[in-house]
CSV table of C-alpha atoms in Angstrom, one decimal:
chain,number,residue,atom,x,y,z
A,14,THR,CA,-0.4,0.7,13.2
A,15,MET,CA,-2.8,-1.7,11.6
A,16,GLU,CA,-5.6,0.9,11.8
A,17,ALA,CA,-3.6,3.6,10.1
A,18,ALA,CA,-2.6,1.2,7.3
A,19,GLN,CA,-6.3,0.2,6.8
A,20,ARG,CA,-7.4,3.8,6.8
A,21,LYS,CA,-4.7,4.7,4.2
A,22,ALA,CA,-5.8,1.8,2.0
A,23,ALA,CA,-9.5,2.7,2.2
A,24,THR,CA,-8.7,6.4,1.5
A,25,LEU,CA,-6.6,5.5,-1.6
A,26,LYS,CA,-9.3,3.1,-2.8
A,27,LYS,CA,-12.0,5.8,-2.6
A,28,GLN,CA,-9.8,8.4,-4.3
A,29,LEU,CA,-8.9,6.1,-7.2
A,30,ASP,CA,-12.4,4.9,-7.9
A,31,ASP,CA,-10.9,2.0,-9.9
A,32,LYS,CA,-12.9,-1.2,-10.3
A,33,THR,CA,-10.1,-3.3,-11.8
A,34,HIS,CA,-7.6,-2.9,-9.0
A,35,GLN,CA,-7.8,-3.9,-5.3
A,36,ILE,CA,-5.9,-2.0,-2.6
A,37,PHE,CA,-5.6,-3.5,0.9
A,38,SER,CA,-3.2,-3.5,3.8
A,39,ALA,CA,-1.2,-6.5,5.1
A,40,PRO,CA,1.4,-6.9,7.8
A,41,ALA,CA,5.0,-6.6,6.8
A,42,LEU,CA,7.3,-9.6,7.0
A,43,PHE,CA,9.3,-7.8,9.7
A,44,ALA,CA,6.6,-5.9,11.6
A,45,LYS,CA,8.9,-3.7,13.6
A,46,THR,CA,12.2,-2.3,12.3
A,47,ARG,CA,14.3,0.3,14.2
A,48,ASP,CA,11.4,1.0,16.6
A,49,GLN,CA,9.0,1.7,13.7
A,50,TYR,CA,6.1,-0.5,12.7
A,51,GLN,CA,5.9,-1.5,9.1
A,52,TRP,CA,2.8,-2.3,7.0
A,53,ASN,CA,2.3,-3.1,3.3
A,54,LEU,CA,-0.3,-1.5,1.1
A,55,LEU,CA,-0.8,-4.0,-1.7
A,56,ILE,CA,-2.2,-3.0,-5.1
A,57,GLN,CA,-3.4,-6.0,-7.2
A,58,GLY,CA,-4.7,-5.7,-10.8
A,59,PRO,CA,-3.7,-5.6,-14.4
A,60,ASN,CA,-1.4,-2.6,-14.1
A,61,PRO,CA,-0.5,-1.4,-10.6
A,62,LYS,CA,2.0,1.1,-11.9
A,63,ASP,CA,-0.8,3.1,-13.5
A,64,VAL,CA,-2.5,3.2,-10.1
A,65,VAL,CA,0.6,4.6,-8.4
A,66,LYS,CA,1.0,7.3,-11.1
A,67,LYS,CA,-2.5,8.6,-10.3
A,68,LEU,CA,-1.6,9.3,-6.7
A,69,SER,CA,-0.4,12.7,-5.5
A,70,ALA,CA,2.7,13.4,-3.4
A,71,ALA,CA,0.4,13.9,-0.4
A,72,ASP,CA,-1.1,10.5,-0.9
A,73,LEU,CA,2.4,8.9,-1.0
A,74,ALA,CA,3.8,10.8,2.1
A,75,GLY,CA,5.6,8.2,4.3
A,76,VAL,CA,5.1,5.5,1.7
A,77,ARG,CA,7.9,3.5,0.1
A,78,ILE,CA,7.0,2.0,-3.3
A,79,ASP,CA,8.1,-1.5,-4.4
A,80,VAL,CA,6.6,-2.4,-7.8
A,81,ASP,CA,6.5,-6.1,-8.3
A,82,PRO,CA,8.3,-7.2,-5.1
A,83,LEU,CA,9.9,-10.5,-4.9
A,84,VAL,CA,8.1,-11.4,-1.7
A,85,SER,CA,4.6,-10.3,-0.9
A,86,ILE,CA,2.8,-11.4,2.2
């Protein structure tokens, strides 16, 4: 849901305490696939890969990572 994606983005932002990167949620291009809703957590900044490396396995549970996607909405 939108609320869950926003909570996840806010939680990650607090945990990282990173002033050079922004983390926010956005609707996926295809909002519902196979009866599951999809949301994007976008990380913008000079080196998003470093941000992902700082996250724990628990932080990334249920998350699929696409570094430098061709299409971001």
